mmCIF file with all atom_site columns, C-alpha atoms in Angstrom:
data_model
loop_
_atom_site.group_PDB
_atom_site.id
_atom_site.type_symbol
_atom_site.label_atom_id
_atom_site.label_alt_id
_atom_site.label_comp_id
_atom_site.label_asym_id
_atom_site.label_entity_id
_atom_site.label_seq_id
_atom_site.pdbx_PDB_ins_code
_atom_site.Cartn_x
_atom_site.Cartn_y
_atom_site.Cartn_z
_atom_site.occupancy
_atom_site.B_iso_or_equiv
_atom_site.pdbx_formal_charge
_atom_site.auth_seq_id
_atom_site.auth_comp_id
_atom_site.auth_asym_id
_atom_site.auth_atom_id
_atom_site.pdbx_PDB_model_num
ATOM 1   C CA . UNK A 1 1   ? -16.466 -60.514 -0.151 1.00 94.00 ? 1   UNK A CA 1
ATOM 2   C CA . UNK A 1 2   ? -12.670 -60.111 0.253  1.00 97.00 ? 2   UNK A CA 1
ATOM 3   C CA . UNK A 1 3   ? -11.344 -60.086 3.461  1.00 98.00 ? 3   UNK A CA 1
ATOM 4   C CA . UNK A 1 4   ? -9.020  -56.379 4.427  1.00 98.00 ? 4   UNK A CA 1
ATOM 5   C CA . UNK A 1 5   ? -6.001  -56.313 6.481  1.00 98.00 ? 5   UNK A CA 1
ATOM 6   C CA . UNK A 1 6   ? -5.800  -54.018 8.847  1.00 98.00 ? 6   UNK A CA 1
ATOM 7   C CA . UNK A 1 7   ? -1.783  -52.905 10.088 1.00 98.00 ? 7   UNK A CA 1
ATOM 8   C CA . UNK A 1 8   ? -0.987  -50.754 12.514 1.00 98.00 ? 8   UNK A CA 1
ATOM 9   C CA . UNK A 1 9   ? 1.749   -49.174 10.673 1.00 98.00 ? 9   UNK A CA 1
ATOM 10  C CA . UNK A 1 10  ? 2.675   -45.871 12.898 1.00 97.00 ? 10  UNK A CA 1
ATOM 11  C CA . UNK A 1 11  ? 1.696   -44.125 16.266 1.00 96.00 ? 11  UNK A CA 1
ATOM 12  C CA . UNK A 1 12  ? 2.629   -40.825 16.703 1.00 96.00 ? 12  UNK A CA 1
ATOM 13  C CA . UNK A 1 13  ? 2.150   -38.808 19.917 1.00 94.00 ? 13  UNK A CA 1
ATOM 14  C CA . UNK A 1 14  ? 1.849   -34.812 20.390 1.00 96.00 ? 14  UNK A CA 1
ATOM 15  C CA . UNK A 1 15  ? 3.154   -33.836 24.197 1.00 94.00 ? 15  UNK A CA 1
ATOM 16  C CA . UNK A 1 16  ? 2.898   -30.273 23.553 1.00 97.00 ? 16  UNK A CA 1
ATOM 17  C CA . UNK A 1 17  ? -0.619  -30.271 21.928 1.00 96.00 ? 17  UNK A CA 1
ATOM 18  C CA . UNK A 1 18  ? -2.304  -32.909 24.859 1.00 94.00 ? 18  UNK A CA 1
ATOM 19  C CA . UNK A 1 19  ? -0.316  -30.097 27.543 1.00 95.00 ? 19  UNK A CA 1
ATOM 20  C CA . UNK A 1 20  ? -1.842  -27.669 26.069 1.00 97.00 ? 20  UNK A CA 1
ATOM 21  C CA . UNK A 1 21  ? -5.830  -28.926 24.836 1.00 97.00 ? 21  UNK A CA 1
ATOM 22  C CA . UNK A 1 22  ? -6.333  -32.224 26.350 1.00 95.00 ? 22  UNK A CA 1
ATOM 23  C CA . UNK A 1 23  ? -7.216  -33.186 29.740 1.00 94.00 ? 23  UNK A CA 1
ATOM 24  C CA . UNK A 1 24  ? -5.361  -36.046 31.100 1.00 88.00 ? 24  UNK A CA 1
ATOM 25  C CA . UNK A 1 25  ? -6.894  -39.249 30.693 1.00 87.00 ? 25  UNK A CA 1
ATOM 26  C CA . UNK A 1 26  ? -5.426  -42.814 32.220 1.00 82.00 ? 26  UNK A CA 1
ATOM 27  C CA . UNK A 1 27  ? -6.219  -45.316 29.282 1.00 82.00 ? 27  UNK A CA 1
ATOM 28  C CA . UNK A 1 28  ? -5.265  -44.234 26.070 1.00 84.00 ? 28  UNK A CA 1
ATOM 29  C CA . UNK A 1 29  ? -4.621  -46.407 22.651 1.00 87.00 ? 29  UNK A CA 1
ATOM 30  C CA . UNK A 1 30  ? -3.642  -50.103 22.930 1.00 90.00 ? 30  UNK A CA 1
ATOM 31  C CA . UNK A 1 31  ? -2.458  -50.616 19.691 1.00 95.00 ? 31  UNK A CA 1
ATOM 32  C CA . UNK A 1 32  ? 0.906   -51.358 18.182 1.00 95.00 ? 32  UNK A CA 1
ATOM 33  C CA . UNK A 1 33  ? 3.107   -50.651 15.120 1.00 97.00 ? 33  UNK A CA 1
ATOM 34  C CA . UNK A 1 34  ? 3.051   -53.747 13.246 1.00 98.00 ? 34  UNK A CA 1
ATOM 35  C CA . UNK A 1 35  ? -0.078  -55.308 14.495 1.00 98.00 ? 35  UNK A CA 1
ATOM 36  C CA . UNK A 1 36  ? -2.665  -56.828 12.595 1.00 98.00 ? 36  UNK A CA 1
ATOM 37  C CA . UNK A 1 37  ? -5.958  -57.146 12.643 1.00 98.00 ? 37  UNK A CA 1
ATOM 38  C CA . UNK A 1 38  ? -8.343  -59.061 9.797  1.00 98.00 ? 38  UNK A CA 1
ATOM 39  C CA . UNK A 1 39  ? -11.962 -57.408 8.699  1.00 98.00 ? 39  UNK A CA 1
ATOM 40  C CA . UNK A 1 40  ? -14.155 -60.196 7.606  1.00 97.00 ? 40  UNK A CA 1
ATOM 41  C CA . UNK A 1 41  ? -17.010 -59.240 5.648  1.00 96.00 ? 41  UNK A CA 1
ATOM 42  C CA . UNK A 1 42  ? -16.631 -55.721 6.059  1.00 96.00 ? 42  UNK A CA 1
ATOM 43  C CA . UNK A 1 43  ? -17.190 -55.809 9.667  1.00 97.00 ? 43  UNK A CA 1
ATOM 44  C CA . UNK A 1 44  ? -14.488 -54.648 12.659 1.00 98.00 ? 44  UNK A CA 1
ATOM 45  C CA . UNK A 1 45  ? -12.374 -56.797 13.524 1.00 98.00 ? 45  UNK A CA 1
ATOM 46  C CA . UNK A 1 46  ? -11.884 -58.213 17.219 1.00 95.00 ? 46  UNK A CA 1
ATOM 47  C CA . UNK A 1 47  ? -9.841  -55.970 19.795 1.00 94.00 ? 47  UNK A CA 1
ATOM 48  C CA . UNK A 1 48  ? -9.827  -53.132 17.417 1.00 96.00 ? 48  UNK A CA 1
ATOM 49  C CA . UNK A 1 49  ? -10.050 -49.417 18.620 1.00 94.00 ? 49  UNK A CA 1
ATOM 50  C CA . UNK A 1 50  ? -13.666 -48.351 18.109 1.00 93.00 ? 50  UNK A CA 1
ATOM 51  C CA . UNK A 1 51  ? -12.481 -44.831 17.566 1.00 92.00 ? 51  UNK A CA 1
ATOM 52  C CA . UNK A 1 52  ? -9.857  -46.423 14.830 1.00 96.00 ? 52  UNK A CA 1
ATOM 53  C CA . UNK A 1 53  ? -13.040 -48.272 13.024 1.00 97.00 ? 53  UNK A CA 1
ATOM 54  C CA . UNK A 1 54  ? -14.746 -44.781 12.442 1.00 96.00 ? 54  UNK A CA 1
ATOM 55  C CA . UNK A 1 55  ? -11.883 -43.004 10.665 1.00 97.00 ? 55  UNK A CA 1
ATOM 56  C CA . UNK A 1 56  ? -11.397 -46.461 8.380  1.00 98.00 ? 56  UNK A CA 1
ATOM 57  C CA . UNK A 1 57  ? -14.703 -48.522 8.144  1.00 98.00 ? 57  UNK A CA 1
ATOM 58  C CA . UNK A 1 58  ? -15.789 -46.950 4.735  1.00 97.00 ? 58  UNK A CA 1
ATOM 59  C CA . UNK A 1 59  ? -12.332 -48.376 3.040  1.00 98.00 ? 59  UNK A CA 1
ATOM 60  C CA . UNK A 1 60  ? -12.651 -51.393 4.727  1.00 98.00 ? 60  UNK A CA 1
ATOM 61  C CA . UNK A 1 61  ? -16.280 -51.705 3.375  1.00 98.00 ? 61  UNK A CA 1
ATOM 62  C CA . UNK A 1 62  ? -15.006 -50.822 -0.211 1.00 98.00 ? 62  UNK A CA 1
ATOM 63  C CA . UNK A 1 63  ? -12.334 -52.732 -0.186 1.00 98.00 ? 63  UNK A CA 1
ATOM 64  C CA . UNK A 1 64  ? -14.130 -55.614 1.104  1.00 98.00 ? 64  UNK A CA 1
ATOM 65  C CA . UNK A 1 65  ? -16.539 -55.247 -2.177 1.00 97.00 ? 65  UNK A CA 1
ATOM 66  C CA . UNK A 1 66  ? -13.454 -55.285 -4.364 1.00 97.00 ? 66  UNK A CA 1
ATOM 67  C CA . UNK A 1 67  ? -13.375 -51.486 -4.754 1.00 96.00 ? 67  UNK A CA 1
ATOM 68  C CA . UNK A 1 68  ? -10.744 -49.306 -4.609 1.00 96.00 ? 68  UNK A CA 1
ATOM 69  C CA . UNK A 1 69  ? -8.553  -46.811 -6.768 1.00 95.00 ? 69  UNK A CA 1
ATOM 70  C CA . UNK A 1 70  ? -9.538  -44.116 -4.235 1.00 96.00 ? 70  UNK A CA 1
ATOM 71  C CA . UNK A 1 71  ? -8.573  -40.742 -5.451 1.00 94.00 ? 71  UNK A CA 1
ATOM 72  C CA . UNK A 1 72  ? -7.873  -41.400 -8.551 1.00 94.00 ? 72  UNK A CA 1
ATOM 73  C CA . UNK A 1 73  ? -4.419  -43.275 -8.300 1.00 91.00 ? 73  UNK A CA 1
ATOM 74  C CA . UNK A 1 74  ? -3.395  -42.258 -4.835 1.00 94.00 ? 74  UNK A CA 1
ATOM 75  C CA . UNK A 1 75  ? -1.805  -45.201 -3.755 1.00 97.00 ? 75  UNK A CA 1
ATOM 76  C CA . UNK A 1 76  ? 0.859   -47.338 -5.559 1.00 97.00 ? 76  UNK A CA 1
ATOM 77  C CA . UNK A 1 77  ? -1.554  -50.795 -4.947 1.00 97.00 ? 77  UNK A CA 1
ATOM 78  C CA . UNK A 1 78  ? -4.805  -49.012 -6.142 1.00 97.00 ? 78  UNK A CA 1
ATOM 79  C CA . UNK A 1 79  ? -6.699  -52.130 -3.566 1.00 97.00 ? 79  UNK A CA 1
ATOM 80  C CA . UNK A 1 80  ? -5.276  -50.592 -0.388 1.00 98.00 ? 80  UNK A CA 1
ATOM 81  C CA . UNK A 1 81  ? -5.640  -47.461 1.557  1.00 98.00 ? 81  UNK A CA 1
ATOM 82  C CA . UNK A 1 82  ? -3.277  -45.366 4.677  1.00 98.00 ? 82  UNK A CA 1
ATOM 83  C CA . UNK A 1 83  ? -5.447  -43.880 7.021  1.00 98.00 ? 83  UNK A CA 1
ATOM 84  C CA . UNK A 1 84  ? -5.151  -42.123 10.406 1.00 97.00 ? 84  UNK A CA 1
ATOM 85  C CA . UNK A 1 85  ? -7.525  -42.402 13.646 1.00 95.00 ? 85  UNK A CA 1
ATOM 86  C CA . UNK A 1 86  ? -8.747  -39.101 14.247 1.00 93.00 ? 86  UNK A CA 1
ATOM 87  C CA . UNK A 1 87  ? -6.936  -38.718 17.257 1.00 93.00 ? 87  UNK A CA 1
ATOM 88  C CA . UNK A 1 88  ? -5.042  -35.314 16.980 1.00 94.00 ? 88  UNK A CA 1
ATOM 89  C CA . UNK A 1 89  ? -3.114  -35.984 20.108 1.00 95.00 ? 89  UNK A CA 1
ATOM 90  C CA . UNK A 1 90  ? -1.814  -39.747 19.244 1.00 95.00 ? 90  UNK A CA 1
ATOM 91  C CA . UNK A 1 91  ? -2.924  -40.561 15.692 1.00 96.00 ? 91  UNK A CA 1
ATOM 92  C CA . UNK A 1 92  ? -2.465  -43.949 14.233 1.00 97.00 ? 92  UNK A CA 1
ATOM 93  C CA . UNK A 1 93  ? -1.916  -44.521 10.574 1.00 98.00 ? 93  UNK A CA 1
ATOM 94  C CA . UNK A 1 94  ? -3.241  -47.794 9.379  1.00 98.00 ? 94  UNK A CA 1
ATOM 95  C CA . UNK A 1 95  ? -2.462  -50.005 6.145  1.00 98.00 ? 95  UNK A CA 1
ATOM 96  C CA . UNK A 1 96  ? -5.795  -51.306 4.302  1.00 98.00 ? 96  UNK A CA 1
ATOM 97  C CA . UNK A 1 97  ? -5.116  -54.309 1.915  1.00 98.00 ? 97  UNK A CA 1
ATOM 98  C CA . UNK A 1 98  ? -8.050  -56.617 0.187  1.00 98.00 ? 98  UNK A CA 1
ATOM 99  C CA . UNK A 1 99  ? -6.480  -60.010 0.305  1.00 94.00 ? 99  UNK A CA 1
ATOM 100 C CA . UNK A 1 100 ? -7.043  -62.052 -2.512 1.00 77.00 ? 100 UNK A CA 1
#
């Protein structure tokens, strides 16, 4: 089993839409651009958002079982993915590579 890494490769935040939908909350995401994390076997890696592992366990898992290709082509390295958290207010777009 491969292991993936996981970097944190943009945050982007949404004023207007969390003023208008969200009520305010005092902790919100932790991570950084340009932090990494490391899925071994598949599983979530230490510190990482638990919200975050929903939106990108099932590449990881792939991934980790030397899939990939998703989509047909849809990324230059056909072993990686870029996928978002599925927070609408602050998503996070994240970098999945299989290490050899």
């Amino acid at each position: 089993m491969k292991d993936v890494k996981i970097t944190v490769i943009r945050k982007a935040c949404y004023p207007d839409l969390m003023e208008q939908y969200e009520n305010p909350i005092e902790h919100t995401c932790d991570l950084h651009e340009g932090e990494v994390f490391v899925s071994k076997e598949g599983k979530c890696p230490e510190n990482f958002c638990e919200s975050a592992w929903g939106s990108v366990k099932e590449f990881v898992e792939v991934l980790a079982n030397g899939g990939g290709n998703f989509y047909d082509g849809w990324m230059k390295n056909p072993y990686s993915a870029m996928i978002s958290c599925n927070d609408g207010f602050r998503p996070v777009s994240f970098l999945l590579e299989a290490e050899n």
